[in-house]
Amino acid sequence: MVESALVVGVLGLGSLGEGLAAALLASGVEVVGVDPDPVALDRARLRLGDRALSLGAEVTDLKRAHVVVEAVPEDAATKEAVLRSVVDLCPPETVLVTTTASVPVPWLAIAAGCSTRLLGLRFPLPPPLGRTVEVVPTAMTSPEAFDAVRSLVKRLDREVVNTGRRAADAATDLVYAHLNRCAALLDEGYATRDDIDAAMRLGCGLPLGPLRVLDEIGVGSVRSALLRRHAATGDDAFRPAPVLDRMVADGALGRVARRGFHDYDESGEVIEPAAGTGTAEPPGRPVARVGVIGSGTMAQGIAEVAAIAGIPTVLLARSAEKAAAAITAIDASLARGVRRGRIPAATRTTALGLITEAHDYTALSDCDFVVEAVAEDPEVKRAVFTALDAVAKPGAVLATSTSSLAVADCAAATGRPADVVGTHFFNPAPVMGLVEVVRAEGTADDAAATARALARRLGKTPVDCADRAGFIVNHLLFPYLNDAIRLLGTSELGIEEVDAAVEAGYGHPMGPFALLDTIGLDVSLQILRKLAESGRDGAAPPEPALERLVAEGRLGRKSGSGFRQVGNRSSAVTR
């Protein structure tokens, strides 16, 4: 085969086929795209218009292709039929590729009559979003066919990974169940599309929000995969959210159809809402001085970002010694920020000068916005709000940084529930760009608006949440983490295999076990207990393996060991 004259056929121009065709064209390969749907052909013609692209509705258009990639819907009979038609039509040296994620490649190779020249390519995420691919040969694959596909993948500039089918399937199960929960949360009206996407992207470091990811993979493709897994397992995590059923029935299949959870223009780019078309936000209250209660990592981080934003800040600790230690820690963090180029050296000096240390609540009496960041204990927090209520000036907004407790409980400890709001910062606060603004039932509109405005002033993105267990991020993240722990007792997969498959296949910065160790197993256990106690959405209790590790003092990075020993990603601590 002469590489410069390589012709690749793509059979099926849905989300994956269209993305693959675009990547092939970008690599200089001539592409023949085939799809019986005239809408798909028109869309591909518009989006992929290229001199090296030819499009048609018949399999006969593939006769001159050196490699034919099928990217038709995930159905064994359909894939077998289209591959057989290609086998009957194309020369015997034509290499065939299946993009199946669930049909065994050896079975398909035999059933379609192309046992020596069929390989699989697994794209967990379609190009251009997905940057990895797994080449799946069989024991029957000829060396020539294998070399041809490896050469093609090299031209695509994709990272070749070898996670293995079991690990790849487990990663898909974890991620698809998570995406399903995200769709369900939107469907119940708890949070908006943009807030869910922003919360998970910024709170978990994901490359795209989950509803965007659903659009990219294809709403119909994800729904079909969920239906198969639900039928096979009976697990309600795989029962498609009703919104997915409605969207498929309505043809809102995602980016490939120009509408899904988001809308897309003719070139496939997201159509952003026009400026000024949203609901007008009520004015907030002026904030000239901020108070922070606590001396731990979160309190230090909030005080630091407030001072960097140029706001005079009072940091209140239980003692003068704790306050002084917190200021020292903030100075060290500011120094790291200078070294890493995050802030100018002059900002470090200015910010430190804006922070006043205190250990008496009266120091907060002239603050316009006070946020507590003390221990995640309801009695401790109620005591703080009772004391704060006695000294805070009228109209001051009183905020809790709780990640799992009810904001209403804090408000009930005061005589001014309308002024109380949740501001869930993420750790480390100087780095993480998200703040969940949580409204209790009695929170005033202008108090919530003040919290959102302050978050933006601090360089953060605020998202709105109602007052219930988990808010957005924890409600969606921790069931996914719990599912991953459950895998250890239901499969032979190791911790490293699962983490690697999620990271490589779906672009997550950390696999679930690395993330659990980073968050802290004790913190994760506490949040999972709170979610289960809430009784919402059938939240499962924490997995026994997590309970046991915490009881043994294995808390993750902070204790030196959790699911792994610290600094040893190659050695799974438990299975």
Coordinates of C-alpha atoms in Angstrom, one line a residue:
M1 CA 0.0 0.0 0.0
V2 CA 1.4 3.4 -0.9
E3 CA 0.8 5.6 2.2
S4 CA 0.5 8.9 0.3
A5 CA -2.4 7.4 -1.7
L6 CA -4.1 5.9 1.3
V7 CA -7.9 5.9 1.0
V8 CA -10.0 5.2 4.1
G9 CA -13.7 4.4 4.0
V10 CA -15.9 5.4 7.0
L11 CA -19.2 3.6 7.1
G12 CA -21.6 5.4 9.3
L13 CA -21.4 9.2 9.9
G14 CA -22.8 9.5 13.3
S15 CA -20.9 11.1 16.2
L16 CA -18.0 8.7 16.0
G17 CA -17.9 8.3 12.3
E18 CA -18.0 12.0 11.6
G19 CA -15.3 12.7 14.2
L20 CA -13.1 10.0 12.8
A21 CA -13.5 11.2 9.2
A22 CA -12.5 14.8 10.4
A23 CA -9.4 13.4 12.1
L24 CA -8.5 11.4 9.0
L25 CA -8.9 14.4 6.7
A26 CA -6.8 16.5 9.0
S27 CA -4.0 13.9 8.8
G28 CA -3.9 14.1 5.0
V29 CA -5.8 10.9 4.3
E30 CA -8.4 10.7 1.5
V31 CA -11.8 9.7 3.0
V32 CA -14.9 8.0 1.5
G33 CA -17.8 8.6 3.8
V34 CA -20.9 6.4 3.5
D35 CA -24.2 6.7 5.2
P36 CA -27.7 5.8 4.0
D37 CA -29.2 8.8 5.8
P38 CA -29.2 11.9 3.5
V39 CA -29.3 14.1 6.6
A40 CA -26.0 12.6 7.8
L41 CA -24.5 13.1 4.4
D42 CA -25.6 16.7 4.1
R43 CA -24.3 17.4 7.6
A44 CA -20.9 15.8 6.8
R45 CA -20.7 17.7 3.5
L46 CA -21.2 20.9 5.4
R47 CA -18.9 20.2 8.3
L48 CA -16.2 18.2 6.6
G49 CA -16.1 19.8 3.1
D50 CA -12.7 18.9 1.8
R51 CA -11.2 18.1 -1.6
A52 CA -10.1 14.8 -0.2
L53 CA -13.6 13.8 0.9
S54 CA -16.2 12.0 -1.1
L55 CA -19.6 11.0 0.2
G56 CA -22.2 8.5 -0.8
A57 CA -25.1 6.5 0.4
E58 CA -24.1 3.1 -1.0
V59 CA -21.6 0.5 0.2
T60 CA -20.4 0.3 -3.4
D61 CA -18.7 3.7 -2.9
L62 CA -16.2 2.0 -0.7
K63 CA -14.7 -0.3 -3.4
R64 CA -11.5 1.7 -3.8
A65 CA -10.8 2.1 0.0
H66 CA -7.7 0.4 1.4
V67 CA -9.1 0.4 4.9
V68 CA -12.8 0.5 5.8
V69 CA -13.9 1.5 9.2
E70 CA -17.4 0.7 10.3
A71 CA -19.0 3.1 12.8
V72 CA -22.6 2.0 12.7
P73 CA -24.9 1.7 15.7
E74 CA -23.8 -0.6 18.4
D75 CA -25.8 -3.7 17.4
A76 CA -24.2 -7.0 16.7
A77 CA -26.5 -8.0 13.8
T78 CA -26.2 -4.6 12.1
K79 CA -22.4 -4.6 12.4
E80 CA -22.2 -8.2 11.0
A81 CA -24.4 -7.3 8.1
V82 CA -22.5 -4.2 7.0
L83 CA -19.2 -5.8 7.4
R84 CA -20.4 -8.8 5.3
S85 CA -21.5 -6.4 2.6
V86 CA -18.0 -4.8 2.6
V87 CA -16.3 -8.2 2.4
D88 CA -18.5 -9.2 -0.6
L89 CA -17.7 -5.9 -2.4
C90 CA -14.0 -5.0 -1.6
P91 CA -10.8 -6.7 -2.7
P92 CA -9.5 -9.4 -0.3
E93 CA -6.6 -7.2 0.7
T94 CA -8.9 -4.5 2.1
V95 CA -8.4 -4.1 5.8
L96 CA -11.6 -3.9 7.9
V97 CA -12.0 -2.1 11.2
T98 CA -14.8 -2.2 13.7
T99 CA -15.4 0.5 16.3
T100 CA -17.5 -1.7 18.5
A101 CA -17.4 -1.2 22.2
S102 CA -19.4 -4.2 23.2
V103 CA -19.5 -6.9 20.5
P104 CA -16.5 -9.3 20.8
V105 CA -14.1 -8.6 17.9
P106 CA -13.2 -12.3 17.3
W107 CA -16.8 -13.2 17.0
L108 CA -17.5 -10.4 14.6
A109 CA -14.4 -11.3 12.5
I110 CA -15.6 -14.8 12.1
A111 CA -19.3 -14.0 11.7
A112 CA -18.6 -11.4 9.0
G113 CA -16.2 -13.7 7.1
C114 CA -13.1 -11.6 7.5
S115 CA -11.2 -13.4 10.3
T116 CA -7.7 -12.5 9.2
R117 CA -8.3 -8.8 8.2
L118 CA -10.6 -7.4 10.9
L119 CA -9.4 -5.4 13.9
G120 CA -11.1 -3.3 16.4
L121 CA -10.4 0.3 17.3
R122 CA -11.9 1.5 20.6
F123 CA -12.6 5.2 20.9
P124 CA -14.1 5.8 24.4
L125 CA -14.7 9.4 23.3
P126 CA -15.1 10.3 19.6
P127 CA -12.5 12.5 17.9
P128 CA -11.7 15.3 18.2
L129 CA -12.6 15.1 21.9
G130 CA -11.1 11.7 22.5
R131 CA -7.3 11.7 22.3
T132 CA -6.7 8.0 22.9
V133 CA -7.5 4.8 21.0
E134 CA -7.0 1.1 21.6
V135 CA -6.0 -1.2 18.8
V136 CA -7.8 -4.6 19.3
P137 CA -6.4 -7.4 17.1
T138 CA -7.5 -11.0 17.4
A139 CA -5.4 -14.2 17.4
M140 CA -6.5 -14.5 13.7
T141 CA -5.4 -11.0 12.6
S142 CA -2.7 -11.1 9.9
P143 CA 0.5 -9.1 10.5
E144 CA -0.3 -7.0 7.3
A145 CA -3.7 -6.0 8.6
F146 CA -2.3 -5.2 12.0
D147 CA 0.5 -3.1 10.6
A148 CA -1.9 -1.2 8.3
V149 CA -4.1 -0.2 11.2
R150 CA -1.2 0.8 13.4
S151 CA 0.1 3.0 10.6
L152 CA -3.3 4.6 10.2
V153 CA -3.6 5.3 14.0
K154 CA -0.1 6.8 13.9
R155 CA -1.2 9.2 11.2
L156 CA -4.2 10.2 13.4
D157 CA -1.9 11.5 16.1
R158 CA -3.8 9.6 18.8
E159 CA -2.2 8.0 21.8
V160 CA -2.4 4.3 21.6
V161 CA -3.4 2.7 24.9
N162 CA -3.7 -0.9 26.0
T163 CA -6.2 -0.9 28.9
G164 CA -7.7 -4.3 28.0
R165 CA -11.4 -4.9 27.4
R166 CA -12.4 -5.6 31.0
A167 CA -10.8 -2.4 32.3
A168 CA -12.2 -0.4 29.4
D169 CA -15.7 -1.8 29.9
A170 CA -15.5 -1.1 33.6
A171 CA -14.4 2.5 32.9
T172 CA -17.3 2.9 30.5
D173 CA -19.8 1.5 33.1
L174 CA -18.5 4.0 35.7
V175 CA -18.5 7.0 33.4
Y176 CA -21.9 6.3 31.7
A177 CA -23.6 5.7 35.0
H178 CA -22.2 9.1 36.1
L179 CA -23.4 10.8 33.0
N180 CA -26.8 9.3 33.5
R181 CA -27.0 10.7 37.0
C182 CA -26.0 14.1 35.6
A183 CA -28.9 14.0 33.1
A184 CA -31.3 12.9 35.9
L185 CA -30.2 15.8 38.0
L186 CA -31.0 18.2 35.2
D187 CA -34.3 16.5 34.5
E188 CA -35.5 17.0 38.1
G189 CA -34.8 20.7 37.8
Y190 CA -32.3 20.9 40.7
A191 CA -29.7 22.8 38.7
T192 CA -29.4 24.2 35.2
R193 CA -27.5 22.7 32.3
D194 CA -24.7 25.3 32.5
D195 CA -24.4 25.0 36.3
I196 CA -24.0 21.2 36.1
D197 CA -21.4 21.4 33.4
A198 CA -19.5 24.2 35.1
A199 CA -19.7 22.5 38.5
M200 CA -18.3 19.1 37.3
R201 CA -15.7 20.7 35.0
L202 CA -14.3 23.1 37.6
G203 CA -14.9 21.0 40.7
C204 CA -13.4 17.8 39.3
G205 CA -11.0 19.2 36.7
L206 CA -12.8 17.5 33.8
P207 CA -12.0 18.7 30.2
L208 CA -15.7 19.1 29.4
G209 CA -18.9 19.2 31.5
P210 CA -20.9 15.9 31.5
L211 CA -23.8 17.2 29.5
R212 CA -21.4 18.4 26.8
V213 CA -19.8 15.0 26.9
L214 CA -23.2 13.3 26.4
D215 CA -23.7 15.5 23.3
E216 CA -20.3 14.6 22.0
I217 CA -20.6 10.8 22.4
G218 CA -24.2 11.0 21.2
V219 CA -27.3 10.9 23.4
G220 CA -28.7 7.9 21.5
S221 CA -25.4 6.0 21.8
V222 CA -25.2 6.5 25.5
R223 CA -28.8 5.6 26.0
S224 CA -28.4 2.4 24.0
A225 CA -25.4 1.4 26.1
L226 CA -27.2 2.1 29.3
L227 CA -30.2 0.0 28.2
R228 CA -27.8 -2.9 27.4
R229 CA -26.1 -2.7 30.8
H230 CA -29.4 -2.3 32.6
A231 CA -30.8 -5.4 30.9
A232 CA -27.6 -7.3 31.7
T233 CA -27.2 -6.2 35.3
G234 CA -30.6 -5.0 36.6
D235 CA -28.7 -2.1 38.2
D236 CA -30.8 1.0 38.3
A237 CA -27.7 3.2 37.8
F238 CA -28.0 2.1 34.2
R239 CA -31.7 2.8 33.8
P240 CA -31.7 5.7 31.4
A241 CA -32.9 9.0 32.8
P242 CA -36.3 9.9 31.3
V243 CA -34.8 13.0 29.7
L244 CA -32.6 10.7 27.6
D245 CA -35.7 8.8 26.4
R246 CA -37.4 12.0 25.5
M247 CA -34.4 13.5 23.7
V248 CA -33.9 10.4 21.5
A249 CA -37.6 10.3 20.6
D250 CA -37.4 14.0 19.7
G251 CA -34.2 13.6 17.6
A252 CA -32.1 15.7 20.0
L253 CA -29.1 13.4 19.7
G254 CA -26.3 15.8 20.5
R255 CA -23.7 17.6 18.4
V256 CA -24.2 15.3 15.5
A257 CA -27.8 16.4 15.2
R258 CA -27.0 20.1 16.0
R259 CA -29.1 19.9 19.2
G260 CA -28.9 17.9 22.4
F261 CA -28.3 19.3 25.8
H262 CA -26.7 22.2 24.0
D263 CA -27.4 23.7 20.6
Y264 CA -24.8 23.7 17.8
D265 CA -24.2 25.7 14.7
E266 CA -23.7 24.2 11.2
S267 CA -20.0 23.7 11.8
G268 CA -20.7 21.8 15.1
E269 CA -19.7 24.6 17.5
V270 CA -21.7 25.3 20.6
I271 CA -24.1 28.2 20.2
E272 CA -23.6 30.3 23.3
P273 CA -26.6 32.3 24.6
A274 CA -26.6 35.9 23.5
A275 CA -25.5 38.4 26.1
G276 CA -28.3 39.7 28.2
T277 CA -30.8 36.9 27.3
G278 CA -30.7 35.3 30.7
T279 CA -32.7 36.1 33.8
A280 CA -31.7 39.4 35.3
E281 CA -29.8 38.9 38.6
P282 CA -31.0 40.9 41.6
P283 CA -28.5 43.4 42.9
G284 CA -26.3 42.2 45.7
R285 CA -25.2 44.1 48.9
P286 CA -22.0 46.0 48.9
V287 CA -19.0 44.1 50.3
A288 CA -16.1 46.2 51.5
R289 CA -14.7 43.9 54.2
V290 CA -14.8 40.1 54.5
G291 CA -14.5 37.9 57.6
V292 CA -13.3 34.3 57.7
I293 CA -13.8 32.1 60.7
G294 CA -11.4 29.2 61.1
S295 CA -7.7 28.6 60.9
G296 CA -7.5 25.4 58.8
T297 CA -6.6 24.9 55.2
M298 CA -10.0 26.0 53.8
A299 CA -10.2 29.1 56.0
Q300 CA -6.6 30.0 55.0
G301 CA -7.4 29.6 51.3
I302 CA -10.6 31.7 51.4
A303 CA -8.8 34.5 53.3
E304 CA -5.9 34.4 50.8
V305 CA -8.2 34.7 47.7
A306 CA -10.1 37.5 49.3
A307 CA -6.9 39.4 50.1
I308 CA -5.5 38.8 46.6
A309 CA -8.7 40.3 45.3
G310 CA -7.9 43.5 47.2
I311 CA -10.5 43.1 50.0
P312 CA -9.6 43.8 53.6
T313 CA -10.1 40.5 55.4
V314 CA -10.4 39.5 59.1
L315 CA -9.3 36.0 59.9
L316 CA -10.8 34.8 63.2
A317 CA -9.2 31.8 64.9
R318 CA -9.8 30.2 68.4
S319 CA -6.6 31.6 69.7
A320 CA -3.9 34.2 68.9
E321 CA -1.5 31.3 68.3
K322 CA -3.8 29.6 65.8
A323 CA -4.4 32.9 64.0
A324 CA -0.7 33.7 63.8
A325 CA 0.0 30.2 62.5
A326 CA -2.7 30.6 59.8
I327 CA -1.2 33.9 58.7
T328 CA 2.2 32.2 58.4
A329 CA 0.7 29.5 56.3
I330 CA -1.1 32.0 54.0
D331 CA 2.2 33.8 53.5
A332 CA 3.9 30.6 52.5
S333 CA 1.0 29.9 50.0
L334 CA 1.4 33.4 48.6
A335 CA 5.1 32.8 48.2
R336 CA 4.4 29.6 46.3
G337 CA 2.0 31.5 44.1
V338 CA 4.8 34.0 43.2
R339 CA 7.2 31.1 42.5
R340 CA 4.7 29.5 40.2
G341 CA 3.9 32.7 38.4
R342 CA 0.3 32.7 39.6
I343 CA 0.6 36.1 41.3
P344 CA 3.1 39.0 41.0
A345 CA 5.5 39.5 44.0
A346 CA 3.9 42.8 44.8
T347 CA 0.5 41.1 45.2
R348 CA 1.9 38.9 47.9
T349 CA 3.0 41.9 49.9
T350 CA -0.3 43.8 49.3
A351 CA -2.5 40.8 50.1
L352 CA -0.7 39.9 53.3
G353 CA -1.1 43.5 54.5
L354 CA -4.9 43.3 53.9
I355 CA -5.4 40.3 56.4
T356 CA -6.0 41.1 60.0
E357 CA -5.7 38.2 62.5
A358 CA -8.2 38.0 65.4
H359 CA -9.5 35.6 68.0
D360 CA -12.5 37.6 69.3
Y361 CA -15.8 37.6 67.4
T362 CA -16.2 41.4 67.9
A363 CA -13.5 41.8 65.3
L364 CA -16.1 40.7 62.7
S365 CA -18.6 43.5 63.7
D366 CA -17.8 45.7 60.7
C367 CA -17.6 42.9 58.1
D368 CA -20.1 42.9 55.2
F369 CA -19.6 39.2 54.4
V370 CA -18.5 36.5 56.9
V371 CA -17.8 32.9 55.9
E372 CA -17.2 30.2 58.4
A373 CA -14.8 27.4 57.5
V374 CA -14.6 25.4 60.8
A375 CA -14.9 21.7 61.4
E376 CA -17.7 19.9 59.4
D377 CA -19.7 19.2 62.6
P378 CA -23.2 20.5 63.0
E379 CA -22.9 21.4 66.6
V380 CA -19.6 23.3 66.0
K381 CA -21.2 25.2 63.1
R382 CA -24.4 26.1 65.0
A383 CA -22.3 27.5 67.9
V384 CA -20.3 29.6 65.4
F385 CA -23.5 31.1 63.9
T386 CA -25.0 31.8 67.3
A387 CA -21.9 33.7 68.2
L388 CA -21.7 35.5 64.9
D389 CA -25.3 36.5 65.0
A390 CA -24.6 38.4 68.2
V391 CA -21.9 40.6 66.7
A392 CA -22.5 40.9 63.0
K393 CA -23.9 44.2 61.8
P394 CA -27.4 44.4 60.3
G395 CA -27.4 43.4 56.6
A396 CA -24.2 41.4 56.8
V397 CA -24.3 38.2 54.8
L398 CA -23.4 35.2 56.9
A399 CA -22.1 32.2 54.9
T400 CA -21.1 28.6 55.6
S401 CA -18.5 26.8 53.6
T402 CA -20.1 23.4 54.4
S403 CA -19.7 20.7 51.8
S404 CA -22.4 18.3 53.2
L405 CA -24.4 19.8 56.0
A406 CA -27.7 21.7 55.8
V407 CA -27.4 25.5 55.4
A408 CA -30.8 25.8 57.0
D409 CA -29.4 24.3 60.3
C410 CA -26.8 27.1 60.4
A411 CA -29.5 29.7 59.6
A412 CA -31.7 28.4 62.4
A413 CA -29.0 29.2 64.9
T414 CA -29.4 32.9 64.0
G415 CA -32.2 35.4 64.2
R416 CA -31.6 36.4 60.6
P417 CA -32.1 33.4 58.3
A418 CA -32.6 35.6 55.3
D419 CA -29.0 36.6 55.5
V420 CA -27.5 33.1 55.6
V421 CA -26.2 31.4 52.5
G422 CA -23.9 28.5 51.6
T423 CA -20.6 29.2 49.8
H424 CA -19.0 25.8 49.2
F425 CA -15.4 26.6 48.1
F426 CA -13.3 23.7 46.8
N427 CA -9.9 22.8 48.2
P428 CA -7.4 24.3 47.6
A429 CA -9.3 27.5 47.4
P430 CA -6.5 29.6 45.8
V431 CA -6.4 27.1 42.9
M432 CA -9.9 25.7 42.4
G433 CA -12.2 27.9 40.3
L434 CA -15.7 26.8 41.6
V435 CA -18.0 28.0 44.4
E436 CA -21.4 26.4 44.9
V437 CA -23.8 29.1 46.2
V438 CA -26.4 27.3 48.3
R439 CA -29.8 28.8 49.1
A440 CA -31.7 27.6 52.1
E441 CA -35.5 28.0 51.9
G442 CA -35.3 31.3 53.8
T443 CA -32.2 32.8 52.0
A444 CA -33.0 36.3 50.6
D445 CA -32.4 36.9 46.9
D446 CA -30.0 39.7 47.5
A447 CA -28.0 37.5 50.0
A448 CA -27.5 34.9 47.3
A449 CA -26.7 37.5 44.7
T450 CA -24.1 39.0 47.1
A451 CA -22.4 35.5 47.4
R452 CA -22.4 35.1 43.6
A453 CA -21.0 38.6 43.0
L454 CA -18.3 38.0 45.7
A455 CA -17.3 34.7 44.2
R456 CA -16.8 36.3 40.8
R457 CA -14.8 39.1 42.4
L458 CA -12.5 36.4 43.9
G459 CA -12.0 35.0 40.4
K460 CA -14.3 32.0 40.9
T461 CA -17.3 30.7 38.9
P462 CA -20.4 30.5 41.1
V463 CA -23.1 27.9 40.5
D464 CA -26.5 27.9 42.1
C465 CA -27.7 25.0 44.3
A466 CA -30.7 24.3 46.6
D467 CA -30.0 23.3 50.2
R468 CA -29.8 19.5 50.1
A469 CA -27.2 16.8 50.7
G470 CA -24.3 16.9 48.3
F471 CA -25.3 20.0 46.3
I472 CA -24.2 19.4 42.7
V473 CA -20.6 18.1 42.8
N474 CA -20.7 15.8 45.7
H475 CA -24.2 14.5 44.7
L476 CA -22.8 13.4 41.4
L477 CA -19.2 12.6 42.2
F478 CA -19.4 10.4 45.2
P479 CA -21.8 7.7 43.9
Y480 CA -19.3 7.3 41.0
L481 CA -16.5 6.9 43.5
N482 CA -18.6 4.4 45.5
D483 CA -19.3 2.5 42.3
A484 CA -15.6 2.2 41.7
I485 CA -15.0 0.8 45.1
R486 CA -17.7 -1.8 44.5
L487 CA -15.8 -3.0 41.5
L488 CA -13.1 -4.3 43.8
G489 CA -15.5 -6.9 45.1
T490 CA -17.2 -7.8 41.9
S491 CA -14.4 -8.1 39.4
E492 CA -10.8 -9.2 39.1
L493 CA -9.7 -5.7 38.1
G494 CA -7.0 -4.0 40.0
I495 CA -7.0 -0.4 41.2
E496 CA -4.3 0.7 38.8
E497 CA -6.2 -0.9 35.8
V498 CA -9.4 1.0 36.6
D499 CA -7.7 4.3 37.2
A500 CA -5.6 4.0 34.0
A501 CA -8.7 3.1 31.9
V502 CA -10.7 6.1 33.2
E503 CA -7.8 8.5 32.8
A504 CA -6.8 7.3 29.3
G505 CA -10.3 6.7 27.9
Y506 CA -12.2 9.6 29.3
G507 CA -9.6 12.3 29.9
H508 CA -10.2 12.5 33.7
P509 CA -7.1 14.0 35.4
M510 CA -7.4 11.2 38.1
G511 CA -9.0 7.8 38.2
P512 CA -11.5 7.2 40.9
F513 CA -9.1 5.6 43.4
A514 CA -6.4 8.3 43.0
L515 CA -9.1 10.8 43.5
L516 CA -10.4 9.1 46.7
D517 CA -6.9 9.1 48.1
T518 CA -6.5 12.8 47.2
I519 CA -9.8 13.8 48.8
G520 CA -9.2 11.7 51.9
L521 CA -11.0 8.4 52.6
D522 CA -12.4 9.7 55.9
V523 CA -13.9 12.8 54.1
S524 CA -15.3 10.6 51.4
L525 CA -16.8 8.2 53.9
Q526 CA -18.5 11.1 55.7
I527 CA -20.0 12.5 52.5
L528 CA -21.2 9.1 51.4
R529 CA -22.9 8.6 54.7
K530 CA -24.6 12.0 54.5
L531 CA -25.8 11.2 51.0
A532 CA -27.2 7.8 52.1
E533 CA -28.9 9.4 55.1
S534 CA -30.6 11.9 52.9
G535 CA -32.5 9.1 51.2
R536 CA -32.5 10.9 47.9
D537 CA -32.3 9.0 44.6
G538 CA -31.6 5.7 46.3
A539 CA -28.1 6.8 47.3
A540 CA -26.2 3.7 48.3
P541 CA -24.4 3.4 51.7
P542 CA -20.6 3.6 51.6
E543 CA -18.9 0.4 50.5
P544 CA -17.6 -1.8 53.3
A545 CA -14.1 -1.6 51.9
L546 CA -14.0 2.1 52.4
E547 CA -15.3 1.7 56.0
R548 CA -12.5 -0.8 56.7
L549 CA -9.7 1.3 55.3
V550 CA -10.8 4.3 57.4
A551 CA -11.0 2.1 60.5
E552 CA -7.5 1.0 59.8
G553 CA -6.3 4.7 59.7
R554 CA -5.6 4.5 55.9
L555 CA -7.0 7.8 54.9
G556 CA -5.2 8.5 51.7
R557 CA -2.4 10.9 50.9
K558 CA -2.6 12.7 54.2
S559 CA -1.9 9.5 56.2
G560 CA 0.6 8.0 53.8
S561 CA -1.7 5.2 52.5
G562 CA -5.2 4.6 51.3
F563 CA -6.0 2.6 48.2
R564 CA -2.3 3.0 47.5
Q565 CA 0.9 3.8 49.4
V566 CA 1.7 7.5 48.9
G567 CA 4.1 7.9 46.0
N568 CA 3.5 4.5 44.7
R569 CA 1.0 4.5 41.8
S570 CA 2.3 1.2 40.4
S571 CA 1.4 -0.8 43.5
A572 CA -2.3 -1.3 44.3
V573 CA -2.7 -1.5 48.1
T574 CA -6.1 -3.3 48.0
R575 CA -8.4 -4.9 45.5

